[in-house]
């Protein structure tokens, strides 16, 4: 027996909220928080979203109400009522209550008759997990008609009263990403008689939690895994957990590139199994938490040689926001309502979940109302060989630099000391060796920046000024490393008399050589890599070393400082890269320099273990 999606519905609380209105609606934004807000909004591409909050920040609707409204919209689309359902499957990150389950509360709100209920817990992928359960029951003939809803009321986690001026970058990241809404579908054993339906060919969900630490989380202290006695329920009261920052919703942003890689591998597994033919898909609805993540996905696919037709990829992230578990059904509802699907066309739903690396996919085929029910697609012909990767010179400078960064991150993941840090097996000797080796190269940093400044002509006077200012900020960095090294039991005499490893020698030599050229604008590529390490990696490394080795703040000050200070440096760099002075020749020089510096920096870290 087949299963068909026969209707879809969506619901959004309140009017759309623009980017300029968010801070006033959520409240509690200090200078640093506002800087983070601007940076995140510039990257995620969201222009409008909805909150179940009024202008004073008070909750206006319950999550169960959002879900019930979306379900009623789907039932109305089909001309049915709640009494026509015999199963309800729900998905949400957090319901309104701790107990009972969300599905029970939604059923109570929706009404209808007796029915099977299922609460799928998790984050974004829980909606397709709920769909999988409903489809299975309908196919078995156990249930005649099931409703599935994904609903999120994230704004209660995002209000300024929870932050009180605090919260790390990982917490602020999600604050400007998430919003409220609900999406629902109906699943039946036959196509609807009055218009096309979507046959559910298959649903696949997979967890990679055995390979990855927690990424998106709330309710635990610092660290990559919960520890007995140190979760929010162990602190004696919810107020104590709130005070400890455990109730902030956090995202380990440094893991997002790895999430994209893992998701692509799962997608490729589907193509190997003959379940997906990328060349024959008519529509791809992929839940992107941010446009930056979408770009990573496109770049990764292009790197495999795939000819990506982005016109077939649909997302309403920009107008509806990131609504977590609701997002994929909200996107499906818009496509359904606007007549995007035609009989015979195929649709792929794809949802990556960062919670602890889960992925969900569903393959649909649009069938006409009169079409006979045929067997679901289980093994289409294997995908043909992928062809024609994009030219390395194509795309904006930002796209090209992002591709360099992604390759750099993959190299970093393979560096032994970084791999041990990620696995939680790094030792204090690993950390001391890292500081020892970094110090020798960092001591040269202000010197090559100053040399570059002296070689900029009057035509690039602003870059000369920026370089001079940056050198002034950086010239004592190596002293911070020395203090951390000594605080960890190292000898100041040893670190000050140390020599560069071969990677550091190559990196410094390249920096001085490039800085000595007339108008060395290519060094902006070096800054992209080095400042990117600060803004994208340093704070995570600092936290990981602290957790793994039980270190104090004064022992990780260099990494922690750059995890915060480099936000401003990177923002200034991005502004320069977006300026009209970066013509095609300058872009080529910047990208090439970024590639060289990425390779040499990775070599420097690889040589940390060469003792």
Coordinates of N, CA, C and O in Angstrom, one line a residue, residues 400-409 412 448 507 511 522-538 541 566 570 573-574 577 590-602 604-605:
X400 N 34.9 32.3 -3.5 CA 36.2 31.6 -3.7 C 36.9 31.5 -2.4 O 37.6 30.4 -2.1
X401 N 36.9 32.5 -1.5 CA 37.6 32.4 -0.2 C 36.9 31.4 0.7 O 37.6 30.7 1.5
X402 N 35.6 31.3 0.6 CA 34.9 30.3 1.4 C 35.3 28.9 1.0 O 35.4 28.0 1.9
X403 N 35.5 28.7 -0.3 CA 35.9 27.4 -0.8 C 37.3 27.1 -0.2 O 37.6 25.9 0.2
X404 N 38.2 28.1 -0.2 CA 39.5 27.9 0.4 C 39.4 27.6 1.9 O 40.1 26.6 2.4
X405 N 38.5 28.3 2.6 CA 38.4 28.0 4.0 C 37.8 26.6 4.3 O 38.3 26.0 5.2
X406 N 36.9 26.2 3.5 CA 36.4 24.8 3.7 C 37.4 23.8 3.5 O 37.5 22.8 4.3
X407 N 38.3 23.9 2.5 CA 39.4 23.0 2.3 C 40.3 23.0 3.5 O 40.9 22.0 4.0
X408 N 40.6 24.2 4.0 CA 41.5 24.5 5.1 C 40.9 23.8 6.4 O 41.6 23.1 7.1
X409 N 39.6 23.9 6.6 CA 39.0 23.3 7.8 C 39.2 21.7 7.7 O 39.4 21.1 8.7
X412 N 42.6 21.0 8.8 CA 42.7 21.1 10.2 C 42.2 19.9 11.0 O 42.8 19.5 12.0
X448 N 55.8 41.5 9.9 CA 55.5 41.4 8.5 C 54.3 42.3 8.2 O 54.2 42.8 7.0
X507 N 55.9 29.5 6.6 CA 54.9 30.5 6.7 C 55.4 31.9 6.9 O 55.1 32.8 6.2
X511 N 55.3 35.1 4.3 CA 54.7 36.3 4.8 C 55.6 37.5 4.5 O 55.2 38.5 4.0
X522 N 47.6 41.1 -1.9 CA 47.3 39.7 -1.7 C 47.3 39.2 -0.3 O 46.7 38.2 0.1
X523 N 48.0 40.0 0.6 CA 48.0 39.6 2.0 C 46.7 39.7 2.7 O 46.5 39.2 3.8
X524 N 45.7 40.3 2.0 CA 44.3 40.2 2.6 C 43.8 38.8 2.6 O 43.0 38.4 3.5
X525 N 44.4 38.0 1.7 CA 44.0 36.5 1.8 C 44.6 35.9 3.0 O 44.0 35.0 3.6
X526 N 45.9 36.3 3.3 CA 46.5 35.7 4.6 C 45.7 36.1 5.8 O 45.5 35.3 6.7
X527 N 45.2 37.4 5.8 CA 44.4 37.9 6.9 C 43.1 37.1 7.0 O 42.6 36.8 8.1
X528 N 42.5 36.8 5.8 CA 41.3 36.0 5.8 C 41.5 34.7 6.6 O 40.6 34.3 7.4
X529 N 42.6 34.0 6.3 CA 42.8 32.7 7.0 C 43.1 32.9 8.5 O 42.6 32.3 9.4
X530 N 44.0 33.9 8.8 CA 44.5 34.0 10.2 C 43.4 34.6 11.0 O 43.2 34.1 12.2
X531 N 42.7 35.7 10.6 CA 41.6 36.2 11.4 C 40.4 35.3 11.4 O 39.7 35.2 12.4
X532 N 40.3 34.5 10.3 CA 39.2 33.5 10.3 C 39.4 32.5 11.4 O 38.5 32.0 12.0
X533 N 40.7 32.1 11.6 CA 41.0 31.2 12.7 C 40.6 31.8 14.1 O 40.1 31.0 14.9
X534 N 40.8 33.1 14.2 CA 40.5 33.7 15.5 C 39.0 33.7 15.7 O 38.5 33.2 16.7
X535 N 38.2 34.2 14.7 CA 36.8 34.4 14.8 C 36.0 33.1 14.8 O 35.0 32.9 15.3
X536 N 36.6 32.1 14.0 CA 35.9 30.8 13.8 C 36.3 29.6 14.6 O 35.6 28.7 14.8
X537 N 37.6 29.7 15.1 CA 38.1 28.5 15.7 C 38.6 28.7 17.2 O 38.5 27.8 18.0
X538 N 39.2 29.9 17.4 CA 40.0 30.1 18.6 C 39.2 29.9 19.9 O 39.6 29.2 20.8
X541 N 38.5 26.2 20.5 CA 39.7 25.5 20.9 C 40.0 25.8 22.4 O 40.3 24.9 23.2
X566 N 39.0 39.0 17.3 CA 39.1 38.9 15.9 C 37.7 39.0 15.2 O 37.7 39.1 13.9
X570 N 37.8 40.7 11.6 CA 37.2 40.0 10.5 C 36.1 40.8 9.8 O 36.0 40.8 8.6
X573 N 37.8 43.3 7.7 CA 38.4 42.7 6.5 C 37.3 42.4 5.5 O 37.5 42.6 4.3
X574 N 36.1 41.9 5.9 CA 35.0 41.7 5.0 C 34.6 42.9 4.3 O 34.2 42.9 3.1
X577 N 37.1 43.6 1.5 CA 36.9 42.7 0.4 C 35.7 43.0 -0.4 O 35.7 42.7 -1.6
X590 N 44.5 37.7 -3.9 CA 44.0 37.4 -2.5 C 43.7 36.0 -2.3 O 44.1 35.3 -1.3
X591 N 43.0 35.4 -3.3 CA 42.6 34.0 -3.2 C 43.9 33.1 -3.2 O 44.0 32.1 -2.4
X592 N 44.8 33.4 -4.1 CA 46.0 32.6 -4.2 C 46.8 32.6 -2.9 O 47.3 31.6 -2.3
X593 N 46.9 33.8 -2.3 CA 47.7 34.0 -1.0 C 46.9 33.2 0.1 O 47.6 32.6 0.9
X594 N 45.6 33.3 0.1 CA 44.8 32.5 1.1 C 45.1 31.0 1.0 O 45.3 30.4 2.0
X595 N 45.2 30.5 -0.2 CA 45.5 29.1 -0.4 C 46.9 28.7 0.1 O 47.0 27.7 0.8
X596 N 47.9 29.6 -0.2 CA 49.2 29.3 0.3 C 49.3 29.3 1.8 O 49.8 28.4 2.5
X597 N 48.7 30.4 2.4 CA 48.8 30.5 3.8 C 48.0 29.4 4.5 O 48.4 28.9 5.6
X598 N 46.9 29.0 4.0 CA 46.1 27.9 4.6 C 47.0 26.6 4.6 O 47.0 25.9 5.6
X599 N 47.7 26.3 3.5 CA 48.5 25.1 3.4 C 49.6 25.2 4.4 O 49.9 24.2 5.1
X600 N 50.3 26.4 4.5 CA 51.5 26.5 5.4 C 51.1 26.5 6.8 O 51.8 26.0 7.7
X601 N 49.9 27.1 7.1 CA 49.4 27.1 8.5 C 49.1 25.7 9.0 O 49.5 25.3 10.1
X602 N 48.5 25.0 8.1 CA 48.2 23.6 8.5 C 49.5 22.8 8.7 O 49.6 22.0 9.6
X604 N 52.3 24.0 9.7 CA 52.8 24.5 11.0 C 52.2 23.7 12.1 O 53.0 23.2 13.0
X605 N 50.9 23.4 12.1 CA 50.3 22.7 13.1 C 50.6 21.2 13.1 O 50.7 20.5 14.1

